[in-house]
PDB file of C-alpha atoms in Angstrom:
ATOM      1  CA  GLY A   1      -4.664  42.153   6.489  1.00 72.00           C
ATOM      2  CA  ASP A   2      -1.471  41.576   4.569  1.00 76.00           C
ATOM      3  CA  ALA A   3      -0.777  38.256   6.327  1.00 75.00           C
ATOM      4  CA  GLY A   4      -4.198  36.883   5.288  1.00 76.00           C
ATOM      5  CA  ARG A   5      -3.681  38.061   1.710  1.00 78.00           C
ATOM      6  CA  GLY A   6      -0.225  36.454   1.632  1.00 75.00           C
ATOM      7  CA  ARG A   7      -1.655  33.122   2.823  1.00 78.00           C
ATOM      8  CA  ARG A   8      -4.374  33.266   0.137  1.00 77.00           C
ATOM      9  CA  ILE A   9      -1.779  33.924  -2.572  1.00 74.00           C
ATOM     10  CA  GLN A  10       0.445  31.138  -1.224  1.00 77.00           C
ATOM     11  CA  ARG A  11      -2.525  28.735  -1.145  1.00 74.00           C
ATOM     12  CA  ALA A  12      -3.564  29.668  -4.699  1.00 70.00           C
ATOM     13  CA  ALA A  13       0.007  29.214  -5.938  1.00 70.00           C
ATOM     14  CA  THR A  14       0.415  25.803  -4.285  1.00 76.00           C
ATOM     15  CA  CYS A  15      -3.001  24.114  -4.083  1.00 77.00           C
ATOM     16  CA  GLY A  16      -4.035  25.675  -7.387  1.00 78.00           C
ATOM     17  CA  LEU A  17      -0.626  25.386  -9.037  1.00 80.00           C
ATOM     18  CA  ILE A  18      -1.960  24.043 -12.335  1.00 82.00           C
ATOM     19  CA  GLU A  19      -4.637  26.727 -12.598  1.00 82.00           C
ATOM     20  CA  THR A  20      -2.086  29.428 -11.675  1.00 80.00           C
ATOM     21  CA  TYR A  21       0.328  28.199 -14.356  1.00 80.00           C
ATOM     22  CA  GLN A  22      -2.473  27.984 -16.939  1.00 83.00           C
ATOM     23  CA  ALA A  23      -3.450  31.587 -16.107  1.00 84.00           C
ATOM     24  CA  CYS A  24       0.146  32.635 -16.869  1.00 85.00           C
ATOM     25  CA  ARG A  25       0.500  30.490 -20.016  1.00 87.00           C
ATOM     26  CA  SER A  26      -2.686  29.848 -21.983  1.00 85.00           C
ATOM     27  CA  ASP A  27      -0.978  27.162 -24.108  1.00 88.00           C
ATOM     28  CA  PHE A  28      -0.080  25.021 -21.035  1.00 84.00           C
ATOM     29  CA  GLN A  29      -1.869  21.662 -20.805  1.00 84.00           C
ATOM     30  CA  TYR A  30      -1.297  19.472 -17.738  1.00 81.00           C
ATOM     31  CA  GLN A  31      -1.239  15.688 -18.239  1.00 80.00           C
ATOM     32  CA  ALA A  32      -0.762  13.399 -15.227  1.00 71.00           C
ATOM     33  CA  THR A  33       0.571  10.691 -17.555  1.00 73.00           C
ATOM     34  CA  CYS A  34       3.661  12.860 -18.159  1.00 76.00           C
ATOM     35  CA  ASN A  35       4.629  12.799 -14.455  1.00 75.00           C
ATOM     36  CA  PRO A  36       7.744  10.762 -13.650  1.00 79.00           C
ATOM     37  CA  ARG A  37       6.838   7.449 -12.033  1.00 84.00           C
ATOM     38  CA  ARG A  38       8.234   7.012  -8.517  1.00 93.00           C
ATOM     39  CA  CYS A  39       9.671   3.561  -7.791  1.00 95.00           C
ATOM     40  CA  LEU A  40       8.603   2.115  -4.430  1.00 96.00           C
ATOM     41  CA  THR A  41      10.731  -1.046  -4.416  1.00 96.00           C
ATOM     42  CA  VAL A  42      14.251  -1.204  -2.983  1.00 93.00           C
ATOM     43  CA  PRO A  43      16.452  -2.208  -4.741  1.00 93.00           C
ATOM     44  CA  SER A  44      14.720  -0.867  -7.853  1.00 93.00           C
ATOM     45  CA  GLU A  45      16.960  -2.435 -10.501  1.00 95.00           C
ATOM     46  CA  VAL A  46      15.229  -5.175 -12.531  1.00 95.00           C
ATOM     47  CA  GLU A  47      17.155  -8.430 -13.049  1.00 91.00           C
ATOM     48  CA  GLY A  48      17.221  -9.950 -16.545  1.00 86.00           C
ATOM     49  CA  ASP A  49      13.970 -10.206 -18.529  1.00 87.00           C
ATOM     50  CA  SER A  50      11.693 -10.363 -15.498  1.00 90.00           C
ATOM     51  CA  CYS A  51       9.916  -7.610 -13.557  1.00 95.00           C
ATOM     52  CA  ASP A  52      11.739  -8.623 -10.370  1.00 97.00           C
ATOM     53  CA  ASN A  53      14.779  -7.288  -8.532  1.00 97.00           C
ATOM     54  CA  LYS A  54      17.665  -9.394  -7.197  1.00 96.00           C
ATOM     55  CA  ASP A  55      15.615 -10.275  -4.079  1.00 96.00           C
ATOM     56  CA  ALA A  56      12.747 -11.681  -6.225  1.00 96.00           C
ATOM     57  CA  ASP A  57      10.507  -8.736  -5.260  1.00 97.00           C
ATOM     58  CA  LEU A  58       8.281  -7.301  -7.969  1.00 98.00           C
ATOM     59  CA  VAL A  59       9.580  -3.830  -8.855  1.00 97.00           C
ATOM     60  CA  VAL A  60       6.569  -1.577  -8.216  1.00 97.00           C
ATOM     61  CA  PHE A  61       5.933   2.063  -9.164  1.00 96.00           C
ATOM     62  CA  VAL A  62       3.275   4.547  -8.048  1.00 94.00           C
ATOM     63  CA  GLY A  63       0.396   4.201 -10.488  1.00 93.00           C
ATOM     64  CA  ASP A  64       1.045   0.556 -11.369  1.00 96.00           C
ATOM     65  CA  GLU A  65      -2.155  -1.394 -11.931  1.00 96.00           C
ATOM     66  CA  LEU A  66      -2.739  -4.824 -10.446  1.00 98.00           C
ATOM     67  CA  VAL A  67      -5.718  -6.583 -12.011  1.00 96.00           C
ATOM     68  CA  SER A  68      -7.301  -9.458 -10.126  1.00 96.00           C
ATOM     69  CA  THR A  69      -7.618 -12.618 -12.183  1.00 88.00           C
ATOM     70  CA  ALA A  70     -10.331 -13.704  -9.727  1.00 87.00           C
ATOM     71  CA  SER A  71     -12.654 -10.662  -9.617  1.00 93.00           C
ATOM     72  CA  SER A  72     -11.342  -8.501 -12.503  1.00 93.00           C
ATOM     73  CA  LYS A  73     -11.026  -5.626 -10.010  1.00 96.00           C
ATOM     74  CA  LYS A  74      -8.308  -3.118 -10.821  1.00 97.00           C
ATOM     75  CA  TYR A  75      -6.072  -1.897  -7.975  1.00 98.00           C
ATOM     76  CA  VAL A  76      -3.809   1.136  -8.499  1.00 96.00           C
ATOM     77  CA  VAL A  77      -0.660   1.430  -6.358  1.00 97.00           C
ATOM     78  CA  VAL A  78      -0.626   4.595  -4.233  1.00 94.00           C
ATOM     79  CA  ASP A  79       2.254   4.119  -1.770  1.00 94.00           C
ATOM     80  CA  ARG A  80       4.483   1.606  -0.022  1.00 94.00           C
ATOM     81  CA  LEU A  81       3.449   0.496   3.460  1.00 92.00           C
ATOM     82  CA  GLY A  82       6.284  -1.870   4.282  1.00 89.00           C
ATOM     83  CA  GLN A  83       8.504  -4.804   3.430  1.00 91.00           C
ATOM     84  CA  GLY A  84       9.142  -8.104   5.130  1.00 87.00           C
ATOM     85  CA  THR A  85      10.707 -11.499   4.633  1.00 91.00           C
ATOM     86  CA  PHE A  86       7.932 -12.761   2.353  1.00 94.00           C
ATOM     87  CA  GLY A  87       7.414  -9.642   0.258  1.00 95.00           C
ATOM     88  CA  GLN A  88       6.161  -6.068   0.121  1.00 97.00           C
ATOM     89  CA  VAL A  89       2.937  -4.343   1.176  1.00 95.00           C
ATOM     90  CA  PHE A  90       1.428  -1.414  -0.718  1.00 96.00           C
ATOM     91  CA  LYS A  91      -1.511   0.907  -0.313  1.00 96.00           C
ATOM     92  CA  VAL A  92      -3.800   0.579  -3.339  1.00 97.00           C
ATOM     93  CA  LYS A  93      -7.095   2.084  -4.459  1.00 97.00           C
ATOM     94  CA  THR A  94      -9.852   0.940  -6.776  1.00 97.00           C
ATOM     95  CA  GLU A  95     -11.649   2.879  -9.481  1.00 94.00           C
ATOM     96  CA  GLN A  96     -14.312   3.588  -6.827  1.00 95.00           C
ATOM     97  CA  GLU A  97     -11.599   5.195  -4.631  1.00 94.00           C
ATOM     98  CA  GLU A  98     -11.790   2.343  -2.068  1.00 96.00           C
ATOM     99  CA  ILE A  99      -8.498   1.945  -0.177  1.00 96.00           C
ATOM    100  CA  PHE A 100      -6.946  -1.492   0.447  1.00 97.00           C
ATOM    101  CA  ALA A 101      -3.562  -3.033   1.223  1.00 96.00           C
ATOM    102  CA  VAL A 102      -1.922  -5.519  -1.125  1.00 98.00           C
ATOM    103  CA  LYS A 103       0.756  -7.935   0.015  1.00 97.00           C
ATOM    104  CA  ILE A 104       2.898  -8.992  -2.950  1.00 98.00           C
ATOM    105  CA  ILE A 105       4.799 -12.214  -2.241  1.00 98.00           C
ATOM    106  CA  ARG A 106       8.366 -12.664  -3.449  1.00 98.00           C
ATOM    107  CA  ASN A 107       8.696 -14.814  -6.562  1.00 97.00           C
ATOM    108  CA  LYS A 108      10.433 -17.766  -4.877  1.00 96.00           C
ATOM    109  CA  PRO A 109       8.879 -21.262  -4.566  1.00 96.00           C
ATOM    110  CA  ALA A 110       9.345 -21.499  -0.780  1.00 97.00           C
ATOM    111  CA  TYR A 111       7.617 -18.139  -0.200  1.00 97.00           C
ATOM    112  CA  THR A 112       4.884 -18.885  -2.736  1.00 96.00           C
ATOM    113  CA  ASN A 113       4.132 -22.261  -1.122  1.00 96.00           C
ATOM    114  CA  GLN A 114       3.948 -20.703   2.339  1.00 96.00           C
ATOM    115  CA  ALA A 115       1.732 -17.921   0.968  1.00 96.00           C
ATOM    116  CA  LEU A 116      -0.637 -20.523  -0.505  1.00 96.00           C
ATOM    117  CA  VAL A 117      -1.013 -22.015   2.982  1.00 96.00           C
ATOM    118  CA  GLU A 118      -1.637 -18.515   4.358  1.00 93.00           C
ATOM    119  CA  ASN A 119      -4.250 -17.968   1.631  1.00 93.00           C
ATOM    120  CA  MET A 120      -6.010 -21.207   2.600  1.00 93.00           C
ATOM    121  CA  ILE A 121      -6.111 -20.175   6.277  1.00 89.00           C
ATOM    122  CA  LEU A 122      -7.327 -16.649   5.456  1.00 87.00           C
ATOM    123  CA  SER A 123     -10.003 -18.089   3.152  1.00 87.00           C
ATOM    124  CA  LEU A 124     -11.242 -20.406   5.909  1.00 86.00           C
ATOM    125  CA  LEU A 125     -11.325 -17.542   8.415  1.00 82.00           C
ATOM    126  CA  LYS A 126     -13.189 -15.388   5.875  1.00 81.00           C
ATOM    127  CA  GLN A 127     -15.860 -18.109   5.514  1.00 81.00           C
ATOM    128  CA  GLU A 128     -16.322 -18.187   9.294  1.00 75.00           C
ATOM    129  CA  GLU A 129     -16.970 -14.418   9.348  1.00 67.00           C
ATOM    130  CA  ASN A 130     -16.051 -14.346  13.018  1.00 62.00           C
ATOM    131  CA  GLY A 131     -14.627 -10.823  13.113  1.00 59.00           C
ATOM    132  CA  THR A 132     -11.001 -11.845  12.615  1.00 61.00           C
ATOM    133  CA  LEU A 133      -8.268  -9.281  13.141  1.00 68.00           C
ATOM    134  CA  LEU A 134      -7.776  -8.652   9.429  1.00 80.00           C
ATOM    135  CA  LYS A 135     -10.401  -8.461   6.700  1.00 88.00           C
ATOM    136  CA  TYR A 136      -9.209 -10.559   3.782  1.00 91.00           C
ATOM    137  CA  TYR A 137     -10.779  -9.999   0.368  1.00 93.00           C
ATOM    138  CA  GLU A 138      -9.000 -11.977  -2.329  1.00 95.00           C
ATOM    139  CA  CYS A 139      -5.840 -13.555  -3.671  1.00 96.00           C
ATOM    140  CA  PHE A 140      -4.637 -13.477  -7.275  1.00 96.00           C
ATOM    141  CA  SER A 141      -1.497 -13.787  -9.354  1.00 95.00           C
ATOM    142  CA  HIS A 142       0.185 -10.785 -10.972  1.00 96.00           C
ATOM    143  CA  LYS A 143       3.378 -11.188 -13.028  1.00 96.00           C
ATOM    144  CA  SER A 144       4.076 -14.538 -11.281  1.00 95.00           C
ATOM    145  CA  HIS A 145       3.614 -13.028  -7.805  1.00 97.00           C
ATOM    146  CA  LEU A 146       0.816 -13.929  -5.418  1.00 97.00           C
ATOM    147  CA  CYS A 147      -1.111 -10.864  -4.243  1.00 97.00           C
ATOM    148  CA  PHE A 148      -3.322 -10.722  -1.133  1.00 97.00           C
ATOM    149  CA  ILE A 149      -5.877  -7.936  -0.901  1.00 97.00           C
ATOM    150  CA  THR A 150      -6.759  -6.977   2.675  1.00 95.00           C
ATOM    151  CA  GLU A 151      -8.199  -4.008   4.486  1.00 93.00           C
ATOM    152  CA  HIS A 152      -5.832  -1.087   4.949  1.00 93.00           C
ATOM    153  CA  LEU A 153      -4.983  -0.839   8.639  1.00 87.00           C
ATOM    154  CA  ALA A 154      -3.349   1.913  10.651  1.00 81.00           C
ATOM    155  CA  VAL A 155       0.158   1.734  12.096  1.00 77.00           C
ATOM    156  CA  ASN A 156       1.484  -1.751  12.922  1.00 75.00           C
ATOM    157  CA  LEU A 157       2.809  -2.846  16.314  1.00 77.00           C
ATOM    158  CA  TYR A 158       6.474  -2.591  15.293  1.00 80.00           C
ATOM    159  CA  GLU A 159       5.945   0.978  14.059  1.00 81.00           C
ATOM    160  CA  LEU A 160       4.152   1.856  17.298  1.00 83.00           C
ATOM    161  CA  LEU A 161       7.107   0.514  19.332  1.00 86.00           C
ATOM    162  CA  ARG A 162       9.600   2.322  17.086  1.00 87.00           C
ATOM    163  CA  GLN A 163       7.757   5.618  17.515  1.00 87.00           C
ATOM    164  CA  ASN A 164       7.861   5.016  21.287  1.00 88.00           C
ATOM    165  CA  HIS A 165      11.675   4.614  21.042  1.00 91.00           C
ATOM    166  CA  PHE A 166      11.369   0.881  21.893  1.00 91.00           C
ATOM    167  CA  ARG A 167      10.494   1.699  25.513  1.00 91.00           C
ATOM    168  CA  GLY A 168       7.571  -0.710  25.555  1.00 86.00           C
ATOM    169  CA  LEU A 169       3.916   0.118  25.977  1.00 86.00           C
ATOM    170  CA  SER A 170       1.901   1.015  29.043  1.00 89.00           C
ATOM    171  CA  LEU A 171      -0.270  -1.658  30.624  1.00 92.00           C
ATOM    172  CA  ASN A 172      -3.385   0.414  29.878  1.00 92.00           C
ATOM    173  CA  LEU A 173      -2.522   0.553  26.152  1.00 87.00           C
ATOM    174  CA  ILE A 174      -1.836  -3.208  26.099  1.00 87.00           C
ATOM    175  CA  ARG A 175      -5.272  -3.775  27.676  1.00 91.00           C
ATOM    176  CA  VAL A 176      -6.931  -1.662  24.964  1.00 87.00           C
ATOM    177  CA  ILE A 177      -5.106  -3.555  22.206  1.00 79.00           C
ATOM    178  CA  MET A 178      -5.980  -6.952  23.726  1.00 83.00           C
ATOM    179  CA  ARG A 179      -9.667  -5.990  24.060  1.00 83.00           C
ATOM    180  CA  GLN A 180      -9.678  -5.095  20.371  1.00 76.00           C
ATOM    181  CA  CYS A 181      -8.073  -8.445  19.533  1.00 74.00           C
ATOM    182  CA  LEU A 182     -10.549 -10.438  21.638  1.00 76.00           C
ATOM    183  CA  ASP A 183     -13.734  -8.576  20.637  1.00 70.00           C
TER     184      ASP A 183
END
């Protein structure tokens, strides 16, 4: 009835917004490159001549391209996954629409040196191919920042605890998580 027709019109006007607008204005041409770029880094202000903010984090926008100096693969930034002491983590995709996570290390010698040790450990674990907890693919430098490409995982433990209002986890859930870690 009328409710079904209303939903179809709403869907056409939202999911098919570009087509709807083009039907109304024949001279309209949509170009994704004209979209404003959303900054994912906080704070977003660049310091001096670099691409970094005051915390030595690379200032990253949706659509930024990170090109691996090791494999020549191109990774396009999709969204921010989190931030920590050593840097930021973003969801990225390749030209083949494969989804990965990239950890971009802060541009400070102490963090870079520690990240190089982490890279060595991850590389050794990758060679063992023993089903480690995190699939590690590659490491490369981008605008003086080390970048680690890993598999994109679901929610992290902190986020799980936060969503549970920091009440802890049931013993059954802890057993499931530990089995996954030990398998």
